[in-house]
Amino acid sequence: MKSTYDAVIVGGGHNALTTAGYMAKAGYKVAVLERRGVIGGAVCTEDNILPGYKVDVGSGVHIMIHLTPVVGDLELEMHGLEYLEMNPIAYFPLPEGGGFGLYRDLEQTCSSIAAVSPEDATAYRKFVKSWDGFADKLFSAFQKAPTPINLISSFAGLRPPEMDLLRGVVQSYGHYIRAHFKHPAVQSALAWMAAQSGPAPHEIGAGGFLMWHAVLHRHGAKRAVGGSGALTKAMAASIEHFGGEVHLNAPVARIELEGGRAKRVVLEDGRIFEGRVIVSGAHVQTTLLDLVGSDHLPANLPWKVQNLRVGNGFGLIHRFAASALPEYAGASPDATNGMQLLCPSLEYLEAAFRDYDAGIPSRNPAALGMTFTKLDPSLAPVGKHLIYLWAQYYPYQRSDGRVWDGDAELEEGNKLEELLYRYAPNMRGTIEGRFTQTPLDIETRIGLKKGNVMHLEMSLDQMFTLRPLPELSGYRTPIPGLYLCGASTHPGGGVFAASGRSAALVAMHDLEGGFYGRAKQWLEAALSPKT
């Protein structure tokens, strides 16, 4: 059984769906192939994990996609997507009581910080304003193919004072924070937010991840009504609205070549989908080594792809149903509207990373609390709540001889609950159902190698024109007709959709014959007899 398309999209994650959406809207015949029975990949919500609850199995907070035109371009609101503003974006409760919030409004944030440290409130205002322009230029670069011309144009116009910020980018964010902020709580809040992208506080070249704060105050953070997967459900509906197809329970067995060109995708059940182009949102190693096969790649490419830095896991997320929301002593009543930063100090975060680096789960992990039922009660039965605790750091392969099984899940879940009780004692005895996603579960359920939610480490040597490799950084592969569009490519992980959009533009450019093809079409049209 064979079907033919302009574009066959491997995977149903949000980047793959973005590529498919743009191509379908442009009039191309598109088919999306998702191995699971639910759309979304790492942006997915399911209702059969904890009965009666709509549980995310990947991302929770949507920030970066709102810096792109994707939601509007694909008309996602017409297909049921609705967002709620999270304000504060994040709240840092002090273990001894009180705390401060990071609000959409900068002055409200500074006022909140001033209650803990007036000196740091002043420093924070200066920090955000100084980084704001640079952040805009960086996000402009994130939304284009990482060619030298695009990168130069994105950063054109940097004034001399802004050039000083480049030093902050190439530093570690831990060093930058200690050099500019005094209070341990403020240091910890900024570091824990920056750590969400993966690099450790001491990693050189990771200072740029700290500048998220400047972007947050302008664009905020949002939560999709009905769960994170509401985004990808709307994307699938948009694709079908524009004439595309979305196939669930369609695991891919291989990508076949013909005459050296990517020609068809063969499913495990034998169905064949032929395409003028094939675009994969799957992990770069899965795509090239497993689905295409090393024998079909240039001689040195399999070794390079195999040795990309995937890392040894990343985090673990403990999700549970409860009869109450956390009550943080002395905290603002709106604290649970946003993410809750459960990380006592920068030193605490660094110690957690050292455990992970030694191959053991962090003995005292830092956690990001999320209580989305505060904003969206539709996620749970009346009077009930969902609590998520995303924690770092957790190795995929452990040096202590343990494996990720039910006992390990229970142990780490209990550890995270005790961390929460330290801040919110009222939660003890309220838990009614649990679901823990270890690095192994993240790999097997969602297809993220070694549980790395960013596909590859988000380190300077794997960013921009180096992600995933220089020869793969423009979304094209050495195999004609085969493209990459997932988090393995520029600009990386997170609910951004930028790589999916950029890959669509590159693939459509090639389908139209590129610059020379369009010039030829224009010339032929100009010279053709007029009727």
PDB file of N, CA, C and O in Angstrom, residues 312 355-363 393-405 407-409 411-412 415:
ATOM      1  N   ASN A 312      24.096  12.550  29.715  1.00  0.00           N
ATOM      2  CA  ASN A 312      23.671  11.383  30.494  1.00  0.00           C
ATOM      3  C   ASN A 312      22.390  11.722  31.247  1.00  0.00           C
ATOM      4  O   ASN A 312      22.363  11.822  32.464  1.00  0.00           O
ATOM      5  N   ASP A 355      26.511  15.744  42.104  1.00  0.00           N
ATOM      6  CA  ASP A 355      26.025  14.374  42.264  1.00  0.00           C
ATOM      7  C   ASP A 355      25.726  13.755  40.897  1.00  0.00           C
ATOM      8  O   ASP A 355      26.134  12.632  40.598  1.00  0.00           O
ATOM      9  N   TYR A 356      24.994  14.493  40.077  1.00  0.00           N
ATOM     10  CA  TYR A 356      24.638  14.034  38.729  1.00  0.00           C
ATOM     11  C   TYR A 356      25.885  13.746  37.906  1.00  0.00           C
ATOM     12  O   TYR A 356      25.977  12.724  37.215  1.00  0.00           O
ATOM     13  N   ASP A 357      26.858  14.630  37.998  1.00  0.00           N
ATOM     14  CA  ASP A 357      28.095  14.465  37.242  1.00  0.00           C
ATOM     15  C   ASP A 357      28.843  13.218  37.687  1.00  0.00           C
ATOM     16  O   ASP A 357      29.587  12.611  36.892  1.00  0.00           O
ATOM     17  N   ALA A 358      28.639  12.810  38.928  1.00  0.00           N
ATOM     18  CA  ALA A 358      29.254  11.587  39.444  1.00  0.00           C
ATOM     19  C   ALA A 358      28.431  10.345  39.109  1.00  0.00           C
ATOM     20  O   ALA A 358      28.817   9.227  39.466  1.00  0.00           O
ATOM     21  N   GLY A 359      27.294  10.546  38.454  1.00  0.00           N
ATOM     22  CA  GLY A 359      26.491   9.419  38.016  1.00  0.00           C
ATOM     23  C   GLY A 359      25.443   8.950  38.994  1.00  0.00           C
ATOM     24  O   GLY A 359      24.912   7.842  38.856  1.00  0.00           O
ATOM     25  N   ILE A 360      25.106   9.769  39.974  1.00  0.00           N
ATOM     26  CA  ILE A 360      24.053   9.390  40.928  1.00  0.00           C
ATOM     27  C   ILE A 360      22.976  10.468  40.933  1.00  0.00           C
ATOM     28  O   ILE A 360      23.250  11.641  40.656  1.00  0.00           O
ATOM     29  N   PRO A 361      21.716  10.098  41.229  1.00  0.00           N
ATOM     30  CA  PRO A 361      20.668  11.112  41.333  1.00  0.00           C
ATOM     31  C   PRO A 361      21.028  12.128  42.411  1.00  0.00           C
ATOM     32  O   PRO A 361      21.612  11.777  43.447  1.00  0.00           O
ATOM     33  N   SER A 362      20.715  13.370  42.168  1.00  0.00           N
ATOM     34  CA  SER A 362      21.029  14.419  43.137  1.00  0.00           C
ATOM     35  C   SER A 362      20.450  14.056  44.496  1.00  0.00           C
ATOM     36  O   SER A 362      19.253  13.795  44.624  1.00  0.00           O
ATOM     37  N   ARG A 363      21.304  14.046  45.498  1.00  0.00           N
ATOM     38  CA  ARG A 363      20.827  13.706  46.843  1.00  0.00           C
ATOM     39  C   ARG A 363      19.880  14.774  47.367  1.00  0.00           C
ATOM     40  O   ARG A 363      18.955  14.471  48.118  1.00  0.00           O
ATOM     41  N   TYR A 393      19.344  17.151  39.240  1.00  0.00           N
ATOM     42  CA  TYR A 393      19.778  16.506  38.000  1.00  0.00           C
ATOM     43  C   TYR A 393      19.701  14.997  38.197  1.00  0.00           C
ATOM     44  O   TYR A 393      19.990  14.494  39.288  1.00  0.00           O
ATOM     45  N   TYR A 394      19.392  14.267  37.088  1.00  0.00           N
ATOM     46  CA  TYR A 394      19.214  12.824  37.184  1.00  0.00           C
ATOM     47  C   TYR A 394      19.903  12.115  36.020  1.00  0.00           C
ATOM     48  O   TYR A 394      19.552  12.331  34.858  1.00  0.00           O
ATOM     49  N   PRO A 395      20.891  11.257  36.294  1.00  0.00           N
ATOM     50  CA  PRO A 395      21.601  10.563  35.213  1.00  0.00           C
ATOM     51  C   PRO A 395      20.770   9.430  34.626  1.00  0.00           C
ATOM     52  O   PRO A 395      20.068   8.709  35.341  1.00  0.00           O
ATOM     53  N   TYR A 396      20.876   9.263  33.339  1.00  0.00           N
ATOM     54  CA  TYR A 396      20.230   8.148  32.642  1.00  0.00           C
ATOM     55  C   TYR A 396      20.918   6.839  33.024  1.00  0.00           C
ATOM     56  O   TYR A 396      20.271   5.865  33.402  1.00  0.00           O
ATOM     57  N   GLN A 397      22.235   6.847  32.923  1.00  0.00           N
ATOM     58  CA  GLN A 397      23.026   5.684  33.352  1.00  0.00           C
ATOM     59  C   GLN A 397      23.647   6.003  34.706  1.00  0.00           C
ATOM     60  O   GLN A 397      24.381   6.987  34.843  1.00  0.00           O
ATOM     61  N   ARG A 398      23.353   5.184  35.701  1.00  0.00           N
ATOM     62  CA  ARG A 398      23.783   5.450  37.061  1.00  0.00           C
ATOM     63  C   ARG A 398      25.079   4.720  37.379  1.00  0.00           C
ATOM     64  O   ARG A 398      25.295   3.589  36.940  1.00  0.00           O
ATOM     65  N   SER A 399      25.919   5.376  38.150  1.00  0.00           N
ATOM     66  CA  SER A 399      27.195   4.770  38.537  1.00  0.00           C
ATOM     67  C   SER A 399      27.072   3.919  39.795  1.00  0.00           C
ATOM     68  O   SER A 399      28.024   3.235  40.168  1.00  0.00           O
ATOM     69  N   ASP A 400      25.893   3.945  40.440  1.00  0.00           N
ATOM     70  CA  ASP A 400      25.724   3.191  41.690  1.00  0.00           C
ATOM     71  C   ASP A 400      25.183   1.783  41.457  1.00  0.00           C
ATOM     72  O   ASP A 400      24.856   1.071  42.412  1.00  0.00           O
ATOM     73  N   GLY A 401      25.075   1.392  40.192  1.00  0.00           N
ATOM     74  CA  GLY A 401      24.607   0.045  39.884  1.00  0.00           C
ATOM     75  C   GLY A 401      23.097  -0.099  39.848  1.00  0.00           C
ATOM     76  O   GLY A 401      22.585  -1.157  39.461  1.00  0.00           O
ATOM     77  N   ARG A 402      22.372   0.945  40.239  1.00  0.00           N
ATOM     78  CA  ARG A 402      20.909   0.898  40.225  1.00  0.00           C
ATOM     79  C   ARG A 402      20.386   1.112  38.809  1.00  0.00           C
ATOM     80  O   ARG A 402      21.049   1.693  37.953  1.00  0.00           O
ATOM     81  N   VAL A 403      19.183   0.639  38.558  1.00  0.00           N
ATOM     82  CA  VAL A 403      18.497   0.884  37.297  1.00  0.00           C
ATOM     83  C   VAL A 403      17.211   1.644  37.596  1.00  0.00           C
ATOM     84  O   VAL A 403      16.736   1.672  38.739  1.00  0.00           O
ATOM     85  N   TRP A 404      16.678   2.280  36.565  1.00  0.00           N
ATOM     86  CA  TRP A 404      15.434   3.018  36.739  1.00  0.00           C
ATOM     87  C   TRP A 404      14.251   2.058  36.657  1.00  0.00           C
ATOM     88  O   TRP A 404      13.767   1.721  35.585  1.00  0.00           O
ATOM     89  N   ASP A 405      13.809   1.615  37.830  1.00  0.00           N
ATOM     90  CA  ASP A 405      12.661   0.723  37.924  1.00  0.00           C
ATOM     91  C   ASP A 405      11.661   1.315  38.901  1.00  0.00           C
ATOM     92  O   ASP A 405      11.782   2.474  39.329  1.00  0.00           O
ATOM     93  N   ASP A 407      11.127   0.746  42.033  1.00  0.00           N
ATOM     94  CA  ASP A 407      11.689   1.122  43.328  1.00  0.00           C
ATOM     95  C   ASP A 407      12.415   2.463  43.241  1.00  0.00           C
ATOM     96  O   ASP A 407      12.305   3.293  44.147  1.00  0.00           O
ATOM     97  N   ALA A 408      13.142   2.661  42.147  1.00  0.00           N
ATOM     98  CA  ALA A 408      13.869   3.922  41.982  1.00  0.00           C
ATOM     99  C   ALA A 408      12.893   5.087  41.811  1.00  0.00           C
ATOM    100  O   ALA A 408      13.104   6.183  42.342  1.00  0.00           O
ATOM    101  N   GLU A 409      11.808   4.856  41.063  1.00  0.00           N
ATOM    102  CA  GLU A 409      10.793   5.893  40.887  1.00  0.00           C
ATOM    103  C   GLU A 409      10.199   6.293  42.238  1.00  0.00           C
ATOM    104  O   GLU A 409      10.035   7.482  42.540  1.00  0.00           O
ATOM    105  N   GLU A 411      11.481   5.937  45.215  1.00  0.00           N
ATOM    106  CA  GLU A 411      12.492   6.577  46.050  1.00  0.00           C
ATOM    107  C   GLU A 411      12.655   8.054  45.691  1.00  0.00           C
ATOM    108  O   GLU A 411      12.671   8.920  46.572  1.00  0.00           O
ATOM    109  N   GLU A 412      12.777   8.333  44.397  1.00  0.00           N
ATOM    110  CA  GLU A 412      12.980   9.715  43.984  1.00  0.00           C
ATOM    111  C   GLU A 412      11.704  10.538  44.140  1.00  0.00           C
ATOM    112  O   GLU A 412      11.757  11.732  44.471  1.00  0.00           O
ATOM    113  N   LYS A 415      11.536  11.543  47.696  1.00  0.00           N
ATOM    114  CA  LYS A 415      12.524  12.585  47.972  1.00  0.00           C
ATOM    115  C   LYS A 415      11.984  13.964  47.553  1.00  0.00           C
ATOM    116  O   LYS A 415      12.133  14.948  48.289  1.00  0.00           O
TER     117      LYS A 415
END
